[in-house]
Amino acid sequence: MLWVAVVLSLILGAKAQSDQEELTVRVLPQPSSTNRLALTVGFQVGMLEGAGNPLRAECFLEETLGGEAPVSVRPVPGSRRDGFLVANEDKLPHAVSLTTKVLRRGVGHTVRVVGRRVAGKGTLRVLFSKIDGAPEQAAEKKISFKGDEASEKTFTVVPPQDGVYRCSFELGPGAVIELRSCSMLPDDAEQGWDHQQLEALRAVAPRTLRWPMQRGLGFYNWYDGVGPKERRRAVSPTARADEGHDFGTAEFVGFCRLVGAEPVLRVTVFGGGVRDERVADVAAGAQLAADWAAYCNATGSHPLAVLRTRHGFPAPLSVKRWELVTAEGGAPTGAVCQAYAATIKAEDPAAEVAVAPEVLTPVYDRYVATVMRRLAAAESSDREYYQDWYATLGLAYAEIERMRMGLGGEACTPFHPEEVLFRVPYAKNMLTEKGLLMALFNRFPAAQPLATEGVSGSDETAFRIQAAWTADGSALVVFVYNAGPAARTVKFDLTALKRRFGFWIADQLAADISARRSASSVPVNRIQKAGAALTQFFLCEFEPSSFTRVIVKE
């Protein structure tokens, strides 16, 4: 473990310097760049399919469906999705059951069961109980299916405690029931999405969501993701035959509206990697993209507006932004881009067509780069422990570099929405450091970067400061990157700005890199402080291995 000693010496060796002299930094009124930035960071979005997706509100875990012997559970013959025949072949009652994900106490959950009686009695005795709870604490309900036609039964349960529960459906002797679907949704679900997950994503305030980001599925044909879900095609030729395409264009736009972000549709252009018999050349691919724009935005008697109306969406989806990308994720050639842009705009003159931006990647100062090289040769457990935080810190550094160089616009992060959330039942704890980092940039977007005096401008330093006016000009935002092993105390002088500042608020993410290991990753603390700036001066301390956003307001 020699490398550990080396890395720790890099991390901790400068502790003796933690009592450095106080640094004074003057924020100057002149811009450090002539460009206005309006800098924000957004998500990539995958297909978000299936009840098991962590953003979905569905509480039943389908893979846990099973029956006590001698109850058999088998798919309904000829069914593409859902649908199970459950049969009790004994002379005594027996049950099939489903396990839930973690439920919240005191929140009403609605259980919906769609089924029909095939043989025997159609009455089911339902028992709802906590996995590790006492049997006598189970809640009991009864539902009955009568006749040969399928019907829906609903009832509400309220978990008395946080935890995982089991829902058992007890069949009588000789009973055979066709269960077409079983679902369980909390009463605060939003269009099938988990309310608390959405609240956490809203706190990140992503300005844009880019879709589809398919991770190796290559070409996407939008026709496969519209219309009745039971008739949609598989995601790709290699997908399971019974896998639907539940998350399509309308679902994506609806998800964006719920999160409060602008939808950006990514068009895979014709070229290497395109495997679809409906797209023979660039012209066919461009027309397919134009049809997509028409499906989203056309009105009146346009054939694709009529088709969208038949699918249940009479109003335009109002998607204005389209990005072009190759099947491998690169930038298309200029000629291909021109062909696609011309065809899309011929269908929708208001459409904005651009080449998809590169995904933001971490940038490391010389100190962190040395740490990362050491980690690359480390054991996997050590590498994973440190690397996730340093990758997040590298993205913060990359954003500051963009500001310093005057590069604005929206950065596409490598994160998907479900990757910035902890799997806990309370939103106040849901955002990981990745999500918190995005929120620090997005809640007060930087628009006009300002020059500073008193801090090194070297590209390799592990301590960087970048100040800017916010997009609405109402506040000063200061980003402070301190990847080094020593805390830094900074006195900010704002007198040159000639503004009547009244208070400041600092929001800091700091990794406890010297902590004893008790988890699989470095603990990251969120530190919030506030103070007055009535004299146009304020003092802040920036912990080792930290990233901080300071807001100063009048």
PDB file of C-alpha atoms in Angstrom, residues 190-478:
ATOM      1  CA  GLU A 190     -46.909  13.296 -10.323  1.00  0.00           C
ATOM      2  CA  GLN A 191     -47.979  11.676 -13.588  1.00  0.00           C
ATOM      3  CA  GLY A 192     -46.385   8.433 -12.494  1.00  0.00           C
ATOM      4  CA  TRP A 193     -43.133  10.032 -11.290  1.00  0.00           C
ATOM      5  CA  ASP A 194     -41.933  10.110  -7.700  1.00  0.00           C
ATOM      6  CA  HIS A 195     -42.791  13.516  -6.221  1.00  0.00           C
ATOM      7  CA  GLN A 196     -39.762  13.695  -3.942  1.00  0.00           C
ATOM      8  CA  GLN A 197     -37.370  12.734  -6.724  1.00  0.00           C
ATOM      9  CA  LEU A 198     -38.861  15.481  -8.893  1.00  0.00           C
ATOM     10  CA  GLU A 199     -38.514  18.004  -6.074  1.00  0.00           C
ATOM     11  CA  ALA A 200     -34.833  17.118  -5.770  1.00  0.00           C
ATOM     12  CA  LEU A 201     -34.329  17.547  -9.529  1.00  0.00           C
ATOM     13  CA  ARG A 202     -36.149  20.891  -9.432  1.00  0.00           C
ATOM     14  CA  ALA A 203     -33.695  22.004  -6.761  1.00  0.00           C
ATOM     15  CA  VAL A 204     -30.879  21.344  -9.262  1.00  0.00           C
ATOM     16  CA  ALA A 205     -32.687  23.700 -11.681  1.00  0.00           C
ATOM     17  CA  PRO A 206     -31.371  22.198 -14.932  1.00  0.00           C
ATOM     18  CA  ARG A 207     -32.141  24.613 -17.750  1.00  0.00           C
ATOM     19  CA  THR A 208     -32.147  21.875 -20.392  1.00  0.00           C
ATOM     20  CA  LEU A 209     -32.650  18.125 -20.692  1.00  0.00           C
ATOM     21  CA  ARG A 210     -31.162  16.378 -23.724  1.00  0.00           C
ATOM     22  CA  TRP A 211     -32.756  13.183 -25.035  1.00  0.00           C
ATOM     23  CA  PRO A 212     -32.349  10.452 -26.101  1.00  0.00           C
ATOM     24  CA  MET A 213     -28.959   9.572 -24.619  1.00  0.00           C
ATOM     25  CA  GLN A 214     -29.135   5.846 -25.226  1.00  0.00           C
ATOM     26  CA  ARG A 215     -25.729   4.581 -24.128  1.00  0.00           C
ATOM     27  CA  GLY A 216     -24.812   2.198 -26.883  1.00  0.00           C
ATOM     28  CA  LEU A 217     -28.235   1.695 -28.472  1.00  0.00           C
ATOM     29  CA  GLY A 218     -27.123   3.825 -31.423  1.00  0.00           C
ATOM     30  CA  PHE A 219     -29.744   5.122 -33.857  1.00  0.00           C
ATOM     31  CA  TYR A 220     -33.139   6.180 -32.516  1.00  0.00           C
ATOM     32  CA  ASN A 221     -36.257   6.220 -34.705  1.00  0.00           C
ATOM     33  CA  TRP A 222     -38.864   8.440 -33.071  1.00  0.00           C
ATOM     34  CA  TYR A 223     -41.775   6.529 -34.630  1.00  0.00           C
ATOM     35  CA  ASP A 224     -40.965   3.660 -32.262  1.00  0.00           C
ATOM     36  CA  GLY A 225     -41.837   5.781 -29.225  1.00  0.00           C
ATOM     37  CA  VAL A 226     -45.226   7.312 -30.044  1.00  0.00           C
ATOM     38  CA  GLY A 227     -48.775   6.037 -29.946  1.00  0.00           C
ATOM     39  CA  PRO A 228     -50.368   3.407 -27.702  1.00  0.00           C
ATOM     40  CA  LYS A 229     -47.683   1.845 -25.553  1.00  0.00           C
ATOM     41  CA  GLU A 230     -48.870  -1.705 -26.153  1.00  0.00           C
ATOM     42  CA  ARG A 231     -48.243  -1.245 -29.898  1.00  0.00           C
ATOM     43  CA  ARG A 232     -44.801   0.354 -29.708  1.00  0.00           C
ATOM     44  CA  ARG A 233     -41.785  -1.453 -31.072  1.00  0.00           C
ATOM     45  CA  ALA A 234     -38.768  -2.609 -29.137  1.00  0.00           C
ATOM     46  CA  VAL A 235     -36.019  -0.096 -28.338  1.00  0.00           C
ATOM     47  CA  SER A 236     -33.561  -1.838 -30.679  1.00  0.00           C
ATOM     48  CA  PRO A 237     -33.275  -5.071 -32.655  1.00  0.00           C
ATOM     49  CA  THR A 238     -31.224  -6.549 -29.813  1.00  0.00           C
ATOM     50  CA  ALA A 239     -33.808  -5.768 -27.124  1.00  0.00           C
ATOM     51  CA  ARG A 240     -36.081  -8.439 -25.698  1.00  0.00           C
ATOM     52  CA  ALA A 241     -39.092  -9.027 -27.923  1.00  0.00           C
ATOM     53  CA  ASP A 242     -41.549  -8.310 -25.095  1.00  0.00           C
ATOM     54  CA  GLU A 243     -39.873  -5.013 -24.101  1.00  0.00           C
ATOM     55  CA  GLY A 244     -41.999  -2.017 -24.970  1.00  0.00           C
ATOM     56  CA  HIS A 245     -40.932   1.525 -25.659  1.00  0.00           C
ATOM     57  CA  ASP A 246     -42.812   3.221 -22.846  1.00  0.00           C
ATOM     58  CA  PHE A 247     -40.715   6.385 -22.700  1.00  0.00           C
ATOM     59  CA  GLY A 248     -41.068   8.251 -25.986  1.00  0.00           C
ATOM     60  CA  THR A 249     -41.319  11.798 -27.287  1.00  0.00           C
ATOM     61  CA  ALA A 250     -44.487  12.855 -25.449  1.00  0.00           C
ATOM     62  CA  GLU A 251     -43.301  11.267 -22.197  1.00  0.00           C
ATOM     63  CA  PHE A 252     -39.954  13.068 -22.444  1.00  0.00           C
ATOM     64  CA  VAL A 253     -41.536  16.468 -23.055  1.00  0.00           C
ATOM     65  CA  GLY A 254     -43.942  15.883 -20.165  1.00  0.00           C
ATOM     66  CA  PHE A 255     -41.035  14.952 -17.897  1.00  0.00           C
ATOM     67  CA  CYS A 256     -39.223  18.184 -18.870  1.00  0.00           C
ATOM     68  CA  ARG A 257     -42.285  20.259 -18.007  1.00  0.00           C
ATOM     69  CA  LEU A 258     -42.516  18.608 -14.599  1.00  0.00           C
ATOM     70  CA  VAL A 259     -38.829  19.228 -13.829  1.00  0.00           C
ATOM     71  CA  GLY A 260     -38.980  22.786 -15.173  1.00  0.00           C
ATOM     72  CA  ALA A 261     -36.422  22.326 -17.951  1.00  0.00           C
ATOM     73  CA  GLU A 262     -36.411  23.002 -21.689  1.00  0.00           C
ATOM     74  CA  PRO A 263     -36.553  19.847 -23.868  1.00  0.00           C
ATOM     75  CA  VAL A 264     -33.771  19.369 -26.409  1.00  0.00           C
ATOM     76  CA  LEU A 265     -34.236  16.507 -28.890  1.00  0.00           C
ATOM     77  CA  ARG A 266     -31.123  14.857 -30.263  1.00  0.00           C
ATOM     78  CA  VAL A 267     -31.297  13.586 -33.839  1.00  0.00           C
ATOM     79  CA  THR A 268     -29.044  10.711 -34.857  1.00  0.00           C
ATOM     80  CA  VAL A 269     -27.980  11.533 -38.433  1.00  0.00           C
ATOM     81  CA  PHE A 270     -27.544   8.937 -41.153  1.00  0.00           C
ATOM     82  CA  GLY A 271     -24.109   7.345 -41.310  1.00  0.00           C
ATOM     83  CA  GLY A 272     -22.077   4.547 -39.816  1.00  0.00           C
ATOM     84  CA  GLY A 273     -23.894   2.783 -37.022  1.00  0.00           C
ATOM     85  CA  VAL A 274     -27.415   3.472 -38.375  1.00  0.00           C
ATOM     86  CA  ARG A 275     -29.308   0.181 -38.546  1.00  0.00           C
ATOM     87  CA  ASP A 276     -32.872   0.878 -39.616  1.00  0.00           C
ATOM     88  CA  GLU A 277     -34.492  -0.312 -42.827  1.00  0.00           C
ATOM     89  CA  ARG A 278     -36.588   2.877 -42.921  1.00  0.00           C
ATOM     90  CA  VAL A 279     -33.529   5.123 -43.297  1.00  0.00           C
ATOM     91  CA  ALA A 280     -31.683   4.449 -46.518  1.00  0.00           C
ATOM     92  CA  ASP A 281     -29.645   7.642 -46.935  1.00  0.00           C
ATOM     93  CA  VAL A 282     -29.075  11.195 -45.686  1.00  0.00           C
ATOM     94  CA  ALA A 283     -32.196  12.492 -47.416  1.00  0.00           C
ATOM     95  CA  ALA A 284     -34.381   9.849 -45.735  1.00  0.00           C
ATOM     96  CA  GLY A 285     -32.774  10.587 -42.372  1.00  0.00           C
ATOM     97  CA  ALA A 286     -33.324  14.338 -42.769  1.00  0.00           C
ATOM     98  CA  GLN A 287     -36.974  13.781 -43.683  1.00  0.00           C
ATOM     99  CA  LEU A 288     -37.424  11.536 -40.642  1.00  0.00           C
ATOM    100  CA  ALA A 289     -36.075  14.364 -38.459  1.00  0.00           C
ATOM    101  CA  ALA A 290     -38.397  16.887 -40.149  1.00  0.00           C
ATOM    102  CA  ASP A 291     -41.352  14.585 -39.505  1.00  0.00           C
ATOM    103  CA  TRP A 292     -40.329  14.475 -35.855  1.00  0.00           C
ATOM    104  CA  ALA A 293     -40.394  18.279 -35.694  1.00  0.00           C
ATOM    105  CA  ALA A 294     -43.818  18.283 -37.347  1.00  0.00           C
ATOM    106  CA  TYR A 295     -45.168  15.674 -34.939  1.00  0.00           C
ATOM    107  CA  CYS A 296     -44.060  17.885 -32.037  1.00  0.00           C
ATOM    108  CA  ASN A 297     -45.112  21.288 -33.340  1.00  0.00           C
ATOM    109  CA  ALA A 298     -47.459  21.138 -36.344  1.00  0.00           C
ATOM    110  CA  THR A 299     -51.029  22.392 -36.004  1.00  0.00           C
ATOM    111  CA  GLY A 300     -54.307  22.265 -37.872  1.00  0.00           C
ATOM    112  CA  SER A 301     -54.812  19.591 -40.535  1.00  0.00           C
ATOM    113  CA  HIS A 302     -51.153  18.692 -40.914  1.00  0.00           C
ATOM    114  CA  PRO A 303     -51.067  14.860 -41.110  1.00  0.00           C
ATOM    115  CA  LEU A 304     -48.568  14.590 -38.243  1.00  0.00           C
ATOM    116  CA  ALA A 305     -50.593  17.013 -36.113  1.00  0.00           C
ATOM    117  CA  VAL A 306     -53.598  14.760 -36.733  1.00  0.00           C
ATOM    118  CA  LEU A 307     -51.500  11.723 -35.752  1.00  0.00           C
ATOM    119  CA  ARG A 308     -50.361  13.420 -32.542  1.00  0.00           C
ATOM    120  CA  THR A 309     -53.983  14.277 -31.729  1.00  0.00           C
ATOM    121  CA  ARG A 310     -54.983  10.641 -32.207  1.00  0.00           C
ATOM    122  CA  HIS A 311     -52.253   9.746 -29.727  1.00  0.00           C
ATOM    123  CA  GLY A 312     -53.903  11.967 -27.126  1.00  0.00           C
ATOM    124  CA  PHE A 313     -51.947  15.225 -27.522  1.00  0.00           C
ATOM    125  CA  PRO A 314     -54.003  17.755 -29.495  1.00  0.00           C
ATOM    126  CA  ALA A 315     -51.884  20.731 -28.401  1.00  0.00           C
ATOM    127  CA  PRO A 316     -48.380  21.132 -29.898  1.00  0.00           C
ATOM    128  CA  LEU A 317     -45.562  19.814 -27.709  1.00  0.00           C
ATOM    129  CA  SER A 318     -43.643  23.072 -28.374  1.00  0.00           C
ATOM    130  CA  VAL A 319     -40.168  21.626 -28.862  1.00  0.00           C
ATOM    131  CA  LYS A 320     -37.964  24.283 -30.404  1.00  0.00           C
ATOM    132  CA  ARG A 321     -34.439  22.924 -30.059  1.00  0.00           C
ATOM    133  CA  TRP A 322     -32.880  20.076 -32.030  1.00  0.00           C
ATOM    134  CA  GLU A 323     -29.298  18.817 -31.894  1.00  0.00           C
ATOM    135  CA  LEU A 324     -27.524  16.679 -34.489  1.00  0.00           C
ATOM    136  CA  VAL A 325     -25.192  13.861 -33.490  1.00  0.00           C
ATOM    137  CA  THR A 326     -23.710  10.746 -35.109  1.00  0.00           C
ATOM    138  CA  ALA A 327     -24.547   7.240 -33.911  1.00  0.00           C
ATOM    139  CA  GLU A 328     -21.129   7.166 -32.217  1.00  0.00           C
ATOM    140  CA  GLY A 329     -21.828  10.418 -30.376  1.00  0.00           C
ATOM    141  CA  GLY A 330     -19.614  12.680 -32.484  1.00  0.00           C
ATOM    142  CA  ALA A 331     -20.227  15.786 -34.586  1.00  0.00           C
ATOM    143  CA  PRO A 332     -21.710  15.276 -38.091  1.00  0.00           C
ATOM    144  CA  THR A 333     -20.022  16.769 -41.154  1.00  0.00           C
ATOM    145  CA  GLY A 334     -20.982  20.245 -42.334  1.00  0.00           C
ATOM    146  CA  ALA A 335     -22.815  18.986 -45.422  1.00  0.00           C
ATOM    147  CA  VAL A 336     -24.924  16.556 -43.405  1.00  0.00           C
ATOM    148  CA  CYS A 337     -25.746  19.260 -40.849  1.00  0.00           C
ATOM    149  CA  GLN A 338     -26.849  21.645 -43.590  1.00  0.00           C
ATOM    150  CA  ALA A 339     -29.085  19.002 -45.169  1.00  0.00           C
ATOM    151  CA  TYR A 340     -30.764  18.159 -41.875  1.00  0.00           C
ATOM    152  CA  ALA A 341     -31.143  21.785 -40.780  1.00  0.00           C
ATOM    153  CA  ALA A 342     -32.686  22.824 -44.110  1.00  0.00           C
ATOM    154  CA  THR A 343     -35.204  19.962 -44.083  1.00  0.00           C
ATOM    155  CA  ILE A 344     -36.204  20.515 -40.452  1.00  0.00           C
ATOM    156  CA  LYS A 345     -36.617  24.270 -40.946  1.00  0.00           C
ATOM    157  CA  ALA A 346     -38.659  23.715 -44.095  1.00  0.00           C
ATOM    158  CA  GLU A 347     -41.126  21.871 -41.884  1.00  0.00           C
ATOM    159  CA  ASP A 348     -40.791  24.150 -38.834  1.00  0.00           C
ATOM    160  CA  PRO A 349     -39.198  27.549 -39.569  1.00  0.00           C
ATOM    161  CA  ALA A 350     -38.991  28.347 -35.835  1.00  0.00           C
ATOM    162  CA  ALA A 351     -36.862  25.274 -35.092  1.00  0.00           C
ATOM    163  CA  GLU A 352     -33.357  25.866 -33.742  1.00  0.00           C
ATOM    164  CA  VAL A 353     -30.954  23.273 -35.171  1.00  0.00           C
ATOM    165  CA  ALA A 354     -27.365  22.906 -33.953  1.00  0.00           C
ATOM    166  CA  VAL A 355     -24.627  20.327 -33.564  1.00  0.00           C
ATOM    167  CA  ALA A 356     -24.849  18.567 -30.204  1.00  0.00           C
ATOM    168  CA  PRO A 357     -22.276  20.043 -27.778  1.00  0.00           C
ATOM    169  CA  GLU A 358     -19.528  17.934 -26.290  1.00  0.00           C
ATOM    170  CA  VAL A 359     -20.232  16.503 -22.881  1.00  0.00           C
ATOM    171  CA  LEU A 360     -18.452  18.449 -20.143  1.00  0.00           C
ATOM    172  CA  THR A 361     -15.476  16.458 -18.869  1.00  0.00           C
ATOM    173  CA  PRO A 362     -13.426  16.994 -15.689  1.00  0.00           C
ATOM    174  CA  VAL A 363     -10.371  19.277 -15.809  1.00  0.00           C
ATOM    175  CA  TYR A 364      -7.672  18.863 -13.154  1.00  0.00           C
ATOM    176  CA  ASP A 365      -5.085  21.231 -11.784  1.00  0.00           C
ATOM    177  CA  ARG A 366      -1.539  19.920 -11.403  1.00  0.00           C
ATOM    178  CA  TYR A 367      -2.044  18.835  -7.796  1.00  0.00           C
ATOM    179  CA  VAL A 368      -5.240  16.865  -8.423  1.00  0.00           C
ATOM    180  CA  ALA A 369      -3.823  15.431 -11.665  1.00  0.00           C
ATOM    181  CA  THR A 370      -1.017  13.897  -9.573  1.00  0.00           C
ATOM    182  CA  VAL A 371      -3.547  12.424  -7.146  1.00  0.00           C
ATOM    183  CA  MET A 372      -5.580  10.995 -10.042  1.00  0.00           C
ATOM    184  CA  ARG A 373      -2.494   9.363 -11.566  1.00  0.00           C
ATOM    185  CA  ARG A 374      -1.785   7.678  -8.246  1.00  0.00           C
ATOM    186  CA  LEU A 375      -5.395   6.544  -7.996  1.00  0.00           C
ATOM    187  CA  ALA A 376      -5.259   5.040 -11.475  1.00  0.00           C
ATOM    188  CA  ALA A 377      -2.696   2.517 -10.213  1.00  0.00           C
ATOM    189  CA  ALA A 378      -4.513   1.840  -6.944  1.00  0.00           C
ATOM    190  CA  GLU A 379      -6.760  -1.014  -5.900  1.00  0.00           C
ATOM    191  CA  SER A 380     -10.343  -0.605  -7.089  1.00  0.00           C
ATOM    192  CA  SER A 381     -11.736   0.035  -3.596  1.00  0.00           C
ATOM    193  CA  ASP A 382      -9.261   2.864  -3.009  1.00  0.00           C
ATOM    194  CA  ARG A 383      -9.824   4.269  -6.485  1.00  0.00           C
ATOM    195  CA  GLU A 384     -13.604   4.316  -6.074  1.00  0.00           C
ATOM    196  CA  TYR A 385     -13.333   5.857  -2.593  1.00  0.00           C
ATOM    197  CA  TYR A 386     -11.573   9.000  -3.844  1.00  0.00           C
ATOM    198  CA  GLN A 387     -12.303   9.154  -7.552  1.00  0.00           C
ATOM    199  CA  ASP A 388     -15.980  10.045  -7.515  1.00  0.00           C
ATOM    200  CA  TRP A 389     -15.402  13.218  -5.510  1.00  0.00           C
ATOM    201  CA  TYR A 390     -12.333  14.271  -7.474  1.00  0.00           C
ATOM    202  CA  ALA A 391     -14.267  13.771 -10.732  1.00  0.00           C
ATOM    203  CA  THR A 392     -16.992  16.040  -9.349  1.00  0.00           C
ATOM    204  CA  LEU A 393     -14.381  18.585  -8.271  1.00  0.00           C
ATOM    205  CA  GLY A 394     -12.854  18.378 -11.759  1.00  0.00           C
ATOM    206  CA  LEU A 395     -16.187  19.335 -13.282  1.00  0.00           C
ATOM    207  CA  ALA A 396     -16.331  22.397 -11.030  1.00  0.00           C
ATOM    208  CA  TYR A 397     -12.843  23.346 -12.225  1.00  0.00           C
ATOM    209  CA  ALA A 398     -13.947  22.862 -15.837  1.00  0.00           C
ATOM    210  CA  GLU A 399     -16.881  25.235 -15.321  1.00  0.00           C
ATOM    211  CA  ILE A 400     -14.632  27.899 -13.801  1.00  0.00           C
ATOM    212  CA  GLU A 401     -12.296  27.512 -16.786  1.00  0.00           C
ATOM    213  CA  ARG A 402     -15.235  28.061 -19.128  1.00  0.00           C
ATOM    214  CA  MET A 403     -16.054  31.297 -17.313  1.00  0.00           C
ATOM    215  CA  ARG A 404     -12.434  32.440 -17.361  1.00  0.00           C
ATOM    216  CA  MET A 405     -12.260  31.896 -21.123  1.00  0.00           C
ATOM    217  CA  GLY A 406     -15.608  33.588 -21.714  1.00  0.00           C
ATOM    218  CA  LEU A 407     -17.367  30.427 -22.874  1.00  0.00           C
ATOM    219  CA  GLY A 408     -21.038  30.562 -22.032  1.00  0.00           C
ATOM    220  CA  GLY A 409     -24.189  28.721 -22.915  1.00  0.00           C
ATOM    221  CA  GLU A 410     -25.360  25.389 -21.569  1.00  0.00           C
ATOM    222  CA  ALA A 411     -22.916  22.670 -20.618  1.00  0.00           C
ATOM    223  CA  CYS A 412     -24.100  19.104 -21.081  1.00  0.00           C
ATOM    224  CA  THR A 413     -22.920  17.176 -18.037  1.00  0.00           C
ATOM    225  CA  PRO A 414     -22.198  13.432 -18.139  1.00  0.00           C
ATOM    226  CA  PHE A 415     -24.903  12.899 -15.505  1.00  0.00           C
ATOM    227  CA  HIS A 416     -28.343  11.383 -16.016  1.00  0.00           C
ATOM    228  CA  PRO A 417     -31.104  12.600 -13.647  1.00  0.00           C
ATOM    229  CA  GLU A 418     -31.245   9.351 -11.681  1.00  0.00           C
ATOM    230  CA  GLU A 419     -27.463   9.458 -11.104  1.00  0.00           C
ATOM    231  CA  VAL A 420     -27.502  12.540  -8.873  1.00  0.00           C
ATOM    232  CA  LEU A 421     -29.967  11.161  -6.327  1.00  0.00           C
ATOM    233  CA  PHE A 422     -29.519   9.062  -3.223  1.00  0.00           C
ATOM    234  CA  ARG A 423     -32.032   6.253  -2.823  1.00  0.00           C
ATOM    235  CA  VAL A 424     -33.623   7.500   0.393  1.00  0.00           C
ATOM    236  CA  PRO A 425     -37.292   8.237   1.105  1.00  0.00           C
ATOM    237  CA  TYR A 426     -36.854  11.905   1.963  1.00  0.00           C
ATOM    238  CA  ALA A 427     -36.024  14.663  -0.532  1.00  0.00           C
ATOM    239  CA  LYS A 428     -33.964  16.715   1.922  1.00  0.00           C
ATOM    240  CA  ASN A 429     -31.233  14.067   1.680  1.00  0.00           C
ATOM    241  CA  MET A 430     -31.673  13.118  -1.958  1.00  0.00           C
ATOM    242  CA  LEU A 431     -29.055  15.096  -3.881  1.00  0.00           C
ATOM    243  CA  THR A 432     -25.571  13.657  -4.094  1.00  0.00           C
ATOM    244  CA  GLU A 433     -22.549  15.944  -4.361  1.00  0.00           C
ATOM    245  CA  LYS A 434     -22.963  15.817  -8.163  1.00  0.00           C
ATOM    246  CA  GLY A 435     -26.492  17.171  -7.925  1.00  0.00           C
ATOM    247  CA  LEU A 436     -25.480  19.771  -5.343  1.00  0.00           C
ATOM    248  CA  LEU A 437     -22.635  20.906  -7.603  1.00  0.00           C
ATOM    249  CA  MET A 438     -25.056  21.413 -10.499  1.00  0.00           C
ATOM    250  CA  ALA A 439     -27.378  23.372  -8.216  1.00  0.00           C
ATOM    251  CA  LEU A 440     -24.539  25.704  -7.189  1.00  0.00           C
ATOM    252  CA  PHE A 441     -24.109  26.733 -10.835  1.00  0.00           C
ATOM    253  CA  ASN A 442     -27.746  26.740 -11.881  1.00  0.00           C
ATOM    254  CA  ARG A 443     -29.533  28.488  -9.018  1.00  0.00           C
ATOM    255  CA  PHE A 444     -27.692  31.763  -9.710  1.00  0.00           C
ATOM    256  CA  PRO A 445     -26.405  31.532 -13.318  1.00  0.00           C
ATOM    257  CA  ALA A 446     -23.262  33.551 -14.002  1.00  0.00           C
ATOM    258  CA  ALA A 447     -23.635  36.014 -16.867  1.00  0.00           C
ATOM    259  CA  GLN A 448     -20.786  38.543 -16.817  1.00  0.00           C
ATOM    260  CA  PRO A 449     -17.385  37.360 -15.473  1.00  0.00           C
ATOM    261  CA  LEU A 450     -15.390  39.956 -13.564  1.00  0.00           C
ATOM    262  CA  ALA A 451     -11.675  40.499 -13.116  1.00  0.00           C
ATOM    263  CA  THR A 452     -10.019  40.027  -9.695  1.00  0.00           C
ATOM    264  CA  GLU A 453      -6.767  41.050  -8.034  1.00  0.00           C
ATOM    265  CA  GLY A 454      -4.830  39.174  -5.381  1.00  0.00           C
ATOM    266  CA  VAL A 455      -5.184  35.554  -6.518  1.00  0.00           C
ATOM    267  CA  SER A 456      -3.059  33.618  -8.991  1.00  0.00           C
ATOM    268  CA  GLY A 457      -4.444  33.201 -12.487  1.00  0.00           C
ATOM    269  CA  SER A 458      -2.242  30.203 -13.242  1.00  0.00           C
ATOM    270  CA  ASP A 459      -3.982  27.312 -14.989  1.00  0.00           C
ATOM    271  CA  GLU A 460      -2.250  24.840 -12.686  1.00  0.00           C
ATOM    272  CA  THR A 461      -3.031  26.271  -9.281  1.00  0.00           C
ATOM    273  CA  ALA A 462      -5.223  24.264  -6.904  1.00  0.00           C
ATOM    274  CA  PHE A 463      -6.911  27.463  -5.697  1.00  0.00           C
ATOM    275  CA  ARG A 464      -9.047  29.490  -8.109  1.00  0.00           C
ATOM    276  CA  ILE A 465     -11.549  32.328  -7.710  1.00  0.00           C
ATOM    277  CA  GLN A 466     -13.986  33.516 -10.366  1.00  0.00           C
ATOM    278  CA  ALA A 467     -16.491  36.312  -9.775  1.00  0.00           C
ATOM    279  CA  ALA A 468     -19.412  37.284 -12.003  1.00  0.00           C
ATOM    280  CA  TRP A 469     -22.650  39.174 -12.087  1.00  0.00           C
ATOM    281  CA  THR A 470     -25.677  36.903 -12.124  1.00  0.00           C
ATOM    282  CA  ALA A 471     -27.874  36.685 -15.217  1.00  0.00           C
ATOM    283  CA  ASP A 472     -30.403  39.207 -13.860  1.00  0.00           C
ATOM    284  CA  GLY A 473     -27.696  41.528 -12.531  1.00  0.00           C
ATOM    285  CA  SER A 474     -29.171  41.499  -9.041  1.00  0.00           C
ATOM    286  CA  ALA A 475     -26.291  39.775  -7.270  1.00  0.00           C
ATOM    287  CA  LEU A 476     -22.602  39.051  -7.325  1.00  0.00           C
ATOM    288  CA  VAL A 477     -21.717  35.346  -7.503  1.00  0.00           C
ATOM    289  CA  VAL A 478     -18.224  34.156  -6.557  1.00  0.00           C
TER     290      VAL A 478
END
